[in-house]
Amino acid sequence: MADKIRVLLTEEEVNARISEVAKQISKDYEGREVHLICILKGGVFFTCELAKRLEIPVSLDFMSVSSYGAGTTSSGVVKIIKDLDEPLEGKEVVIVEDIIDSGRTLAYLMEILKQRNPKSIELCTLLDKPERRVKKQVQVKYTCFTIPDEFVVGYGLDYDQKYRNLPYIGVVEQ
Ligand code: IMP
Ligand code: MG
Protein backbone atom coordinates (compact mmCIF):
# COMPACT_ATOMS: atom_id res chain seq x y z
CA MET A 1 0.00 0.00 0.00
CA ALA A 2 1.20 3.52 -0.72
CA ASP A 3 2.60 5.48 2.22
CA LYS A 4 0.81 8.62 3.35
CA ILE A 5 2.97 11.70 2.94
CA ARG A 6 2.33 14.98 4.72
CA VAL A 7 3.75 18.08 3.04
CA LEU A 8 6.27 19.88 5.23
CA LEU A 9 7.65 22.35 2.67
CA THR A 10 5.93 23.01 -0.64
CA GLU A 11 7.74 23.12 -3.97
CA GLU A 12 7.22 26.91 -4.06
CA GLU A 13 8.68 27.37 -0.58
CA VAL A 14 11.69 25.20 -1.37
CA ASN A 15 12.42 26.92 -4.68
CA ALA A 16 12.01 30.40 -3.21
CA ARG A 17 14.45 29.60 -0.44
CA ILE A 18 16.98 28.05 -2.85
CA SER A 19 16.86 31.30 -4.84
CA GLU A 20 17.68 33.28 -1.68
CA VAL A 21 20.59 31.03 -0.77
CA ALA A 22 21.88 31.17 -4.37
CA LYS A 23 21.84 34.98 -4.16
CA GLN A 24 23.81 34.86 -0.94
CA ILE A 25 26.43 32.50 -2.40
CA SER A 26 26.67 34.60 -5.58
CA LYS A 27 27.32 37.65 -3.40
CA ASP A 28 29.83 35.92 -1.12
CA TYR A 29 31.81 34.54 -4.09
CA GLU A 30 31.50 37.59 -6.33
CA GLY A 31 34.40 37.81 -8.79
CA ARG A 32 35.39 34.22 -8.04
CA GLU A 33 34.49 30.75 -9.27
CA VAL A 34 32.81 28.11 -7.20
CA HIS A 35 33.32 24.34 -7.44
CA LEU A 36 30.17 22.54 -6.33
CA ILE A 37 30.47 19.00 -5.04
CA CYS A 38 27.17 17.18 -5.15
CA ILE A 39 26.83 14.34 -2.67
CA LEU A 40 24.91 11.61 -4.48
CA LYS A 41 22.21 10.60 -4.59
CA GLY A 42 20.26 12.83 -2.23
CA GLY A 43 22.01 16.06 -3.16
CA VAL A 44 21.32 15.87 -6.86
CA PHE A 45 18.00 17.74 -7.10
CA PHE A 46 19.17 20.49 -4.76
CA THR A 47 22.50 20.84 -6.58
CA CYS A 48 20.77 21.34 -9.95
CA GLU A 49 18.30 23.90 -8.63
CA LEU A 50 21.02 25.77 -6.76
CA ALA A 51 23.50 25.73 -9.65
CA LYS A 52 20.90 27.12 -12.11
CA ARG A 53 20.39 30.14 -9.86
CA LEU A 54 24.05 31.02 -9.22
CA GLU A 55 25.28 34.15 -10.97
CA ILE A 56 28.99 33.29 -10.77
CA PRO A 57 31.01 30.76 -12.80
CA VAL A 58 30.30 27.24 -11.56
CA SER A 59 32.01 23.89 -12.05
CA LEU A 60 30.48 20.66 -10.81
CA ASP A 61 31.68 17.34 -9.54
CA PHE A 62 29.95 14.38 -7.94
CA MET A 63 30.76 12.03 -5.12
CA SER A 64 28.90 9.05 -3.75
CA VAL A 65 29.48 7.87 -0.22
CA SER A 66 27.95 5.37 2.13
CA SER A 67 28.20 5.14 5.87
CA TYR A 68 29.34 1.91 7.43
CA GLY A 69 27.19 1.19 10.42
CA ALA A 70 24.84 -1.14 12.16
CA GLY A 71 21.17 -0.61 11.38
CA THR A 72 20.08 2.98 10.97
CA THR A 73 22.93 4.70 12.82
CA SER A 74 25.91 5.81 10.80
CA SER A 75 29.25 4.89 12.38
CA GLY A 76 31.02 7.92 11.00
CA VAL A 77 33.33 5.87 8.81
CA VAL A 78 32.51 6.72 5.24
CA LYS A 79 33.10 4.46 2.31
CA ILE A 80 33.69 6.27 -0.97
CA ILE A 81 31.56 4.57 -3.62
CA LYS A 82 32.39 7.08 -6.33
CA ASP A 83 35.22 9.55 -5.90
CA LEU A 84 35.48 12.98 -7.51
CA ASP A 85 36.70 13.20 -11.12
CA GLU A 86 38.72 16.39 -10.59
CA PRO A 87 41.38 17.40 -8.04
CA LEU A 88 40.40 20.11 -5.52
CA GLU A 89 43.79 21.85 -5.37
CA GLY A 90 43.30 25.62 -5.23
CA LYS A 91 39.53 25.47 -5.78
CA GLU A 92 36.80 27.26 -3.86
CA VAL A 93 34.73 24.26 -2.91
CA VAL A 94 31.13 24.15 -1.74
CA ILE A 95 29.81 20.74 -0.71
CA VAL A 96 26.12 20.38 -1.49
CA GLU A 97 24.15 17.96 0.69
CA ASP A 98 20.50 17.06 1.03
CA ILE A 99 20.38 16.84 4.82
CA ILE A 100 22.66 16.97 7.82
CA ASP A 101 21.50 14.69 10.57
CA SER A 102 24.09 13.34 13.05
CA GLY A 103 26.77 15.11 11.01
CA ARG A 104 28.94 11.98 11.01
CA THR A 105 29.08 11.65 7.22
CA LEU A 106 30.04 15.28 6.69
CA ALA A 107 32.55 15.39 9.54
CA TYR A 108 34.43 12.50 7.98
CA LEU A 109 34.07 13.75 4.43
CA MET A 110 35.33 17.24 5.31
CA GLU A 111 38.48 15.72 6.78
CA ILE A 112 39.17 13.72 3.63
CA LEU A 113 38.48 16.61 1.26
CA LYS A 114 40.50 19.19 3.24
CA GLN A 115 43.58 17.01 2.69
CA ARG A 116 43.21 17.65 -1.06
CA ASN A 117 44.19 21.30 -0.55
CA PRO A 118 41.19 23.27 -1.77
CA LYS A 119 41.59 27.05 -1.47
CA SER A 120 38.44 27.08 0.65
CA ILE A 121 35.75 24.60 1.58
CA GLU A 122 32.21 25.32 2.82
CA LEU A 123 29.03 23.34 3.37
CA CYS A 124 25.63 24.02 1.88
CA THR A 125 22.63 21.90 2.87
CA LEU A 126 19.00 21.90 1.88
CA LEU A 127 17.90 20.67 5.31
CA ASP A 128 19.40 20.59 8.76
CA LYS A 129 18.16 18.62 11.77
CA PRO A 130 20.30 20.17 14.53
CA GLU A 131 18.54 18.23 17.30
CA ARG A 132 20.14 15.07 15.96
CA ARG A 133 23.69 16.41 15.74
CA VAL A 134 26.42 14.27 17.27
CA LYS A 135 29.38 15.86 15.48
CA LYS A 136 29.17 19.43 16.79
CA GLN A 137 32.28 20.50 14.88
CA VAL A 138 30.42 20.41 11.55
CA GLN A 139 30.02 24.05 10.55
CA VAL A 140 27.31 24.65 7.98
CA LYS A 141 27.69 27.95 6.12
CA TYR A 142 24.49 27.77 4.06
CA THR A 143 21.28 26.13 5.27
CA CYS A 144 18.00 26.41 3.40
CA PHE A 145 15.75 25.04 6.14
CA THR A 146 16.16 23.92 9.73
CA ILE A 147 13.60 21.20 10.42
CA PRO A 148 12.45 19.23 13.47
CA ASP A 149 13.54 15.65 14.08
CA GLU A 150 11.23 13.95 11.59
CA PHE A 151 12.08 11.60 8.75
CA VAL A 152 11.58 13.49 5.50
CA VAL A 153 11.47 12.54 1.84
CA GLY A 154 11.38 14.30 -1.51
CA TYR A 155 13.63 16.71 -3.37
CA GLY A 156 16.29 13.98 -3.50
CA LEU A 157 15.67 12.43 -0.08
CA ASP A 158 14.51 8.84 0.00
CA TYR A 159 12.73 6.31 2.13
CA ASP A 160 14.02 2.92 1.03
CA GLN A 161 15.10 4.51 -2.29
CA LYS A 162 11.58 5.82 -2.95
CA TYR A 163 10.19 9.37 -3.13
CA ARG A 164 13.40 11.11 -4.23
CA ASN A 165 11.45 12.52 -7.18
CA LEU A 166 8.79 14.34 -5.14
CA PRO A 167 9.07 18.06 -5.94
CA TYR A 168 8.36 19.01 -2.28
CA ILE A 169 9.60 17.92 1.16
CA GLY A 170 7.24 15.58 2.98
CA VAL A 171 7.03 13.45 6.11
CA VAL A 172 6.14 9.77 5.76
CA GLU A 173 3.26 9.14 8.16
CA GLN A 174 3.38 5.80 9.97
P1 IMP B 1 24.49 11.80 9.03
O1 IMP B 1 25.86 11.19 8.87
O2 IMP B 1 23.75 11.20 10.20
O3 IMP B 1 24.49 13.31 9.09
O4 IMP B 1 23.72 11.26 7.78
C1 IMP B 1 23.16 12.06 6.83
C2 IMP B 1 22.53 11.18 5.78
O5 IMP B 1 21.47 10.37 6.34
C3 IMP B 1 21.87 12.04 4.72
O6 IMP B 1 22.76 12.35 3.70
C4 IMP B 1 20.71 11.17 4.28
O7 IMP B 1 21.15 10.28 3.27
C5 IMP B 1 20.34 10.36 5.50
N1 IMP B 1 19.19 10.97 6.22
C6 IMP B 1 19.21 11.58 7.43
N2 IMP B 1 18.00 12.03 7.77
C7 IMP B 1 17.18 11.72 6.74
C8 IMP B 1 15.76 11.96 6.50
O8 IMP B 1 15.01 12.55 7.29
N3 IMP B 1 15.29 11.51 5.31
C9 IMP B 1 16.06 10.85 4.40
N4 IMP B 1 17.39 10.62 4.58
C10 IMP B 1 17.93 11.05 5.75
MG1 MG C 1 22.70 11.88 1.60
PDB file of C-alpha atoms and ligand atoms in Angstrom:
ATOM      1  CA  MET A   1       0.000   0.000   0.000  1.00  0.00           C
ATOM      2  CA  ALA A   2       1.200   3.524  -0.720  1.00  0.00           C
ATOM      3  CA  ASP A   3       2.604   5.482   2.222  1.00  0.00           C
ATOM      4  CA  LYS A   4       0.805   8.623   3.346  1.00  0.00           C
ATOM      5  CA  ILE A   5       2.972  11.703   2.942  1.00  0.00           C
ATOM      6  CA  ARG A   6       2.328  14.985   4.720  1.00  0.00           C
ATOM      7  CA  VAL A   7       3.746  18.079   3.038  1.00  0.00           C
ATOM      8  CA  LEU A   8       6.275  19.875   5.227  1.00  0.00           C
ATOM      9  CA  LEU A   9       7.652  22.347   2.666  1.00  0.00           C
ATOM     10  CA  THR A  10       5.926  23.007  -0.644  1.00  0.00           C
ATOM     11  CA  GLU A  11       7.735  23.120  -3.972  1.00  0.00           C
ATOM     12  CA  GLU A  12       7.216  26.907  -4.059  1.00  0.00           C
ATOM     13  CA  GLU A  13       8.679  27.374  -0.576  1.00  0.00           C
ATOM     14  CA  VAL A  14      11.694  25.202  -1.370  1.00  0.00           C
ATOM     15  CA  ASN A  15      12.415  26.918  -4.681  1.00  0.00           C
ATOM     16  CA  ALA A  16      12.013  30.399  -3.210  1.00  0.00           C
ATOM     17  CA  ARG A  17      14.455  29.600  -0.437  1.00  0.00           C
ATOM     18  CA  ILE A  18      16.978  28.046  -2.849  1.00  0.00           C
ATOM     19  CA  SER A  19      16.859  31.303  -4.837  1.00  0.00           C
ATOM     20  CA  GLU A  20      17.680  33.278  -1.681  1.00  0.00           C
ATOM     21  CA  VAL A  21      20.594  31.027  -0.775  1.00  0.00           C
ATOM     22  CA  ALA A  22      21.882  31.170  -4.373  1.00  0.00           C
ATOM     23  CA  LYS A  23      21.837  34.983  -4.156  1.00  0.00           C
ATOM     24  CA  GLN A  24      23.813  34.865  -0.939  1.00  0.00           C
ATOM     25  CA  ILE A  25      26.426  32.499  -2.405  1.00  0.00           C
ATOM     26  CA  SER A  26      26.675  34.601  -5.584  1.00  0.00           C
ATOM     27  CA  LYS A  27      27.319  37.654  -3.404  1.00  0.00           C
ATOM     28  CA  ASP A  28      29.829  35.916  -1.120  1.00  0.00           C
ATOM     29  CA  TYR A  29      31.811  34.537  -4.089  1.00  0.00           C
ATOM     30  CA  GLU A  30      31.496  37.589  -6.330  1.00  0.00           C
ATOM     31  CA  GLY A  31      34.401  37.811  -8.789  1.00  0.00           C
ATOM     32  CA  ARG A  32      35.388  34.224  -8.038  1.00  0.00           C
ATOM     33  CA  GLU A  33      34.492  30.747  -9.269  1.00  0.00           C
ATOM     34  CA  VAL A  34      32.815  28.105  -7.202  1.00  0.00           C
ATOM     35  CA  HIS A  35      33.325  24.341  -7.444  1.00  0.00           C
ATOM     36  CA  LEU A  36      30.167  22.543  -6.326  1.00  0.00           C
ATOM     37  CA  ILE A  37      30.471  18.998  -5.044  1.00  0.00           C
ATOM     38  CA  CYS A  38      27.173  17.180  -5.146  1.00  0.00           C
ATOM     39  CA  ILE A  39      26.830  14.341  -2.675  1.00  0.00           C
ATOM     40  CA  LEU A  40      24.906  11.609  -4.484  1.00  0.00           C
ATOM     41  CA  LYS A  41      22.211  10.597  -4.592  1.00  0.00           C
ATOM     42  CA  GLY A  42      20.261  12.826  -2.228  1.00  0.00           C
ATOM     43  CA  GLY A  43      22.014  16.063  -3.159  1.00  0.00           C
ATOM     44  CA  VAL A  44      21.320  15.869  -6.862  1.00  0.00           C
ATOM     45  CA  PHE A  45      17.999  17.735  -7.097  1.00  0.00           C
ATOM     46  CA  PHE A  46      19.169  20.493  -4.761  1.00  0.00           C
ATOM     47  CA  THR A  47      22.503  20.839  -6.582  1.00  0.00           C
ATOM     48  CA  CYS A  48      20.771  21.344  -9.952  1.00  0.00           C
ATOM     49  CA  GLU A  49      18.298  23.897  -8.628  1.00  0.00           C
ATOM     50  CA  LEU A  50      21.023  25.768  -6.760  1.00  0.00           C
ATOM     51  CA  ALA A  51      23.498  25.733  -9.653  1.00  0.00           C
ATOM     52  CA  LYS A  52      20.901  27.120 -12.109  1.00  0.00           C
ATOM     53  CA  ARG A  53      20.387  30.136  -9.862  1.00  0.00           C
ATOM     54  CA  LEU A  54      24.049  31.015  -9.216  1.00  0.00           C
ATOM     55  CA  GLU A  55      25.278  34.150 -10.969  1.00  0.00           C
ATOM     56  CA  ILE A  56      28.986  33.291 -10.765  1.00  0.00           C
ATOM     57  CA  PRO A  57      31.014  30.758 -12.798  1.00  0.00           C
ATOM     58  CA  VAL A  58      30.304  27.236 -11.561  1.00  0.00           C
ATOM     59  CA  SER A  59      32.007  23.885 -12.048  1.00  0.00           C
ATOM     60  CA  LEU A  60      30.478  20.660 -10.811  1.00  0.00           C
ATOM     61  CA  ASP A  61      31.685  17.342  -9.544  1.00  0.00           C
ATOM     62  CA  PHE A  62      29.947  14.378  -7.935  1.00  0.00           C
ATOM     63  CA  MET A  63      30.758  12.031  -5.117  1.00  0.00           C
ATOM     64  CA  SER A  64      28.903   9.047  -3.750  1.00  0.00           C
ATOM     65  CA  VAL A  65      29.478   7.870  -0.218  1.00  0.00           C
ATOM     66  CA  SER A  66      27.953   5.374   2.135  1.00  0.00           C
ATOM     67  CA  SER A  67      28.203   5.136   5.874  1.00  0.00           C
ATOM     68  CA  TYR A  68      29.343   1.911   7.429  1.00  0.00           C
ATOM     69  CA  GLY A  69      27.188   1.189  10.423  1.00  0.00           C
ATOM     70  CA  ALA A  70      24.842  -1.143  12.155  1.00  0.00           C
ATOM     71  CA  GLY A  71      21.169  -0.613  11.378  1.00  0.00           C
ATOM     72  CA  THR A  72      20.085   2.978  10.975  1.00  0.00           C
ATOM     73  CA  THR A  73      22.927   4.703  12.824  1.00  0.00           C
ATOM     74  CA  SER A  74      25.906   5.815  10.802  1.00  0.00           C
ATOM     75  CA  SER A  75      29.245   4.889  12.378  1.00  0.00           C
ATOM     76  CA  GLY A  76      31.023   7.917  11.001  1.00  0.00           C
ATOM     77  CA  VAL A  77      33.327   5.871   8.806  1.00  0.00           C
ATOM     78  CA  VAL A  78      32.508   6.724   5.239  1.00  0.00           C
ATOM     79  CA  LYS A  79      33.104   4.457   2.307  1.00  0.00           C
ATOM     80  CA  ILE A  80      33.688   6.272  -0.965  1.00  0.00           C
ATOM     81  CA  ILE A  81      31.559   4.567  -3.618  1.00  0.00           C
ATOM     82  CA  LYS A  82      32.394   7.079  -6.335  1.00  0.00           C
ATOM     83  CA  ASP A  83      35.219   9.551  -5.898  1.00  0.00           C
ATOM     84  CA  LEU A  84      35.480  12.979  -7.515  1.00  0.00           C
ATOM     85  CA  ASP A  85      36.701  13.204 -11.125  1.00  0.00           C
ATOM     86  CA  GLU A  86      38.722  16.394 -10.589  1.00  0.00           C
ATOM     87  CA  PRO A  87      41.382  17.403  -8.040  1.00  0.00           C
ATOM     88  CA  LEU A  88      40.403  20.109  -5.516  1.00  0.00           C
ATOM     89  CA  GLU A  89      43.788  21.846  -5.366  1.00  0.00           C
ATOM     90  CA  GLY A  90      43.301  25.618  -5.235  1.00  0.00           C
ATOM     91  CA  LYS A  91      39.528  25.469  -5.783  1.00  0.00           C
ATOM     92  CA  GLU A  92      36.797  27.262  -3.860  1.00  0.00           C
ATOM     93  CA  VAL A  93      34.726  24.261  -2.907  1.00  0.00           C
ATOM     94  CA  VAL A  94      31.129  24.153  -1.740  1.00  0.00           C
ATOM     95  CA  ILE A  95      29.810  20.742  -0.708  1.00  0.00           C
ATOM     96  CA  VAL A  96      26.124  20.384  -1.488  1.00  0.00           C
ATOM     97  CA  GLU A  97      24.150  17.960   0.694  1.00  0.00           C
ATOM     98  CA  ASP A  98      20.501  17.057   1.028  1.00  0.00           C
ATOM     99  CA  ILE A  99      20.383  16.844   4.817  1.00  0.00           C
ATOM    100  CA  ILE A 100      22.663  16.969   7.821  1.00  0.00           C
ATOM    101  CA  ASP A 101      21.502  14.688  10.567  1.00  0.00           C
ATOM    102  CA  SER A 102      24.091  13.340  13.048  1.00  0.00           C
ATOM    103  CA  GLY A 103      26.770  15.109  11.014  1.00  0.00           C
ATOM    104  CA  ARG A 104      28.938  11.976  11.006  1.00  0.00           C
ATOM    105  CA  THR A 105      29.078  11.648   7.225  1.00  0.00           C
ATOM    106  CA  LEU A 106      30.038  15.275   6.687  1.00  0.00           C
ATOM    107  CA  ALA A 107      32.545  15.389   9.544  1.00  0.00           C
ATOM    108  CA  TYR A 108      34.430  12.498   7.984  1.00  0.00           C
ATOM    109  CA  LEU A 109      34.072  13.751   4.428  1.00  0.00           C
ATOM    110  CA  MET A 110      35.329  17.243   5.305  1.00  0.00           C
ATOM    111  CA  GLU A 111      38.484  15.723   6.781  1.00  0.00           C
ATOM    112  CA  ILE A 112      39.171  13.716   3.626  1.00  0.00           C
ATOM    113  CA  LEU A 113      38.481  16.609   1.259  1.00  0.00           C
ATOM    114  CA  LYS A 114      40.502  19.190   3.235  1.00  0.00           C
ATOM    115  CA  GLN A 115      43.576  17.008   2.688  1.00  0.00           C
ATOM    116  CA  ARG A 116      43.213  17.651  -1.065  1.00  0.00           C
ATOM    117  CA  ASN A 117      44.193  21.304  -0.550  1.00  0.00           C
ATOM    118  CA  PRO A 118      41.192  23.275  -1.768  1.00  0.00           C
ATOM    119  CA  LYS A 119      41.594  27.055  -1.466  1.00  0.00           C
ATOM    120  CA  SER A 120      38.443  27.075   0.651  1.00  0.00           C
ATOM    121  CA  ILE A 121      35.749  24.604   1.582  1.00  0.00           C
ATOM    122  CA  GLU A 122      32.214  25.316   2.823  1.00  0.00           C
ATOM    123  CA  LEU A 123      29.034  23.340   3.371  1.00  0.00           C
ATOM    124  CA  CYS A 124      25.629  24.019   1.876  1.00  0.00           C
ATOM    125  CA  THR A 125      22.634  21.905   2.873  1.00  0.00           C
ATOM    126  CA  LEU A 126      18.996  21.896   1.881  1.00  0.00           C
ATOM    127  CA  LEU A 127      17.903  20.673   5.307  1.00  0.00           C
ATOM    128  CA  ASP A 128      19.404  20.595   8.763  1.00  0.00           C
ATOM    129  CA  LYS A 129      18.161  18.617  11.766  1.00  0.00           C
ATOM    130  CA  PRO A 130      20.301  20.175  14.531  1.00  0.00           C
ATOM    131  CA  GLU A 131      18.536  18.226  17.301  1.00  0.00           C
ATOM    132  CA  ARG A 132      20.138  15.071  15.958  1.00  0.00           C
ATOM    133  CA  ARG A 133      23.691  16.408  15.738  1.00  0.00           C
ATOM    134  CA  VAL A 134      26.421  14.269  17.271  1.00  0.00           C
ATOM    135  CA  LYS A 135      29.381  15.864  15.476  1.00  0.00           C
ATOM    136  CA  LYS A 136      29.174  19.431  16.786  1.00  0.00           C
ATOM    137  CA  GLN A 137      32.280  20.504  14.880  1.00  0.00           C
ATOM    138  CA  VAL A 138      30.417  20.410  11.554  1.00  0.00           C
ATOM    139  CA  GLN A 139      30.016  24.047  10.554  1.00  0.00           C
ATOM    140  CA  VAL A 140      27.312  24.654   7.975  1.00  0.00           C
ATOM    141  CA  LYS A 141      27.691  27.952   6.121  1.00  0.00           C
ATOM    142  CA  TYR A 142      24.488  27.769   4.060  1.00  0.00           C
ATOM    143  CA  THR A 143      21.283  26.126   5.274  1.00  0.00           C
ATOM    144  CA  CYS A 144      18.002  26.414   3.398  1.00  0.00           C
ATOM    145  CA  PHE A 145      15.751  25.038   6.140  1.00  0.00           C
ATOM    146  CA  THR A 146      16.157  23.923   9.731  1.00  0.00           C
ATOM    147  CA  ILE A 147      13.603  21.202  10.421  1.00  0.00           C
ATOM    148  CA  PRO A 148      12.448  19.233  13.466  1.00  0.00           C
ATOM    149  CA  ASP A 149      13.535  15.654  14.078  1.00  0.00           C
ATOM    150  CA  GLU A 150      11.228  13.948  11.593  1.00  0.00           C
ATOM    151  CA  PHE A 151      12.075  11.595   8.746  1.00  0.00           C
ATOM    152  CA  VAL A 152      11.581  13.485   5.504  1.00  0.00           C
ATOM    153  CA  VAL A 153      11.469  12.543   1.837  1.00  0.00           C
ATOM    154  CA  GLY A 154      11.380  14.296  -1.513  1.00  0.00           C
ATOM    155  CA  TYR A 155      13.627  16.708  -3.365  1.00  0.00           C
ATOM    156  CA  GLY A 156      16.291  13.984  -3.496  1.00  0.00           C
ATOM    157  CA  LEU A 157      15.665  12.427  -0.084  1.00  0.00           C
ATOM    158  CA  ASP A 158      14.507   8.839  -0.002  1.00  0.00           C
ATOM    159  CA  TYR A 159      12.729   6.314   2.132  1.00  0.00           C
ATOM    160  CA  ASP A 160      14.018   2.920   1.029  1.00  0.00           C
ATOM    161  CA  GLN A 161      15.103   4.506  -2.291  1.00  0.00           C
ATOM    162  CA  LYS A 162      11.580   5.818  -2.955  1.00  0.00           C
ATOM    163  CA  TYR A 163      10.193   9.366  -3.127  1.00  0.00           C
ATOM    164  CA  ARG A 164      13.401  11.108  -4.233  1.00  0.00           C
ATOM    165  CA  ASN A 165      11.446  12.517  -7.177  1.00  0.00           C
ATOM    166  CA  LEU A 166       8.788  14.339  -5.137  1.00  0.00           C
ATOM    167  CA  PRO A 167       9.065  18.065  -5.941  1.00  0.00           C
ATOM    168  CA  TYR A 168       8.360  19.009  -2.285  1.00  0.00           C
ATOM    169  CA  ILE A 169       9.597  17.915   1.162  1.00  0.00           C
ATOM    170  CA  GLY A 170       7.240  15.581   2.981  1.00  0.00           C
ATOM    171  CA  VAL A 171       7.034  13.448   6.106  1.00  0.00           C
ATOM    172  CA  VAL A 172       6.145   9.768   5.763  1.00  0.00           C
ATOM    173  CA  GLU A 173       3.257   9.145   8.163  1.00  0.00           C
ATOM    174  CA  GLN A 174       3.377   5.795   9.968  1.00  0.00           C
TER     175      GLN A 174
HETATM  176  P1  IMP B   1      24.494  11.802   9.034  1.00  0.00           P
HETATM  177  O1  IMP B   1      25.859  11.193   8.874  1.00  0.00           O
HETATM  178  O2  IMP B   1      23.747  11.200  10.200  1.00  0.00           O
HETATM  179  O3  IMP B   1      24.489  13.307   9.091  1.00  0.00           O
HETATM  180  O4  IMP B   1      23.721  11.260   7.777  1.00  0.00           O
HETATM  181  C1  IMP B   1      23.159  12.061   6.831  1.00  0.00           C
HETATM  182  C2  IMP B   1      22.527  11.176   5.783  1.00  0.00           C
HETATM  183  O5  IMP B   1      21.473  10.374   6.341  1.00  0.00           O
HETATM  184  C3  IMP B   1      21.873  12.042   4.720  1.00  0.00           C
HETATM  185  O6  IMP B   1      22.763  12.353   3.697  1.00  0.00           O
HETATM  186  C4  IMP B   1      20.710  11.169   4.277  1.00  0.00           C
HETATM  187  O7  IMP B   1      21.150  10.275   3.267  1.00  0.00           O
HETATM  188  C5  IMP B   1      20.340  10.360   5.501  1.00  0.00           C
HETATM  189  N1  IMP B   1      19.192  10.973   6.216  1.00  0.00           N
HETATM  190  C6  IMP B   1      19.215  11.578   7.428  1.00  0.00           C
HETATM  191  N2  IMP B   1      17.998  12.027   7.774  1.00  0.00           N
HETATM  192  C7  IMP B   1      17.177  11.718   6.741  1.00  0.00           C
HETATM  193  C8  IMP B   1      15.761  11.958   6.502  1.00  0.00           C
HETATM  194  O8  IMP B   1      15.010  12.546   7.289  1.00  0.00           O
HETATM  195  N3  IMP B   1      15.289  11.505   5.306  1.00  0.00           N
HETATM  196  C9  IMP B   1      16.064  10.848   4.397  1.00  0.00           C
HETATM  197  N4  IMP B   1      17.387  10.618   4.583  1.00  0.00           N
HETATM  198  C10 IMP B   1      17.932  11.047   5.750  1.00  0.00           C
HETATM  199 MG    MG B   2      22.701  11.875   1.597  1.00  0.00          MG
END
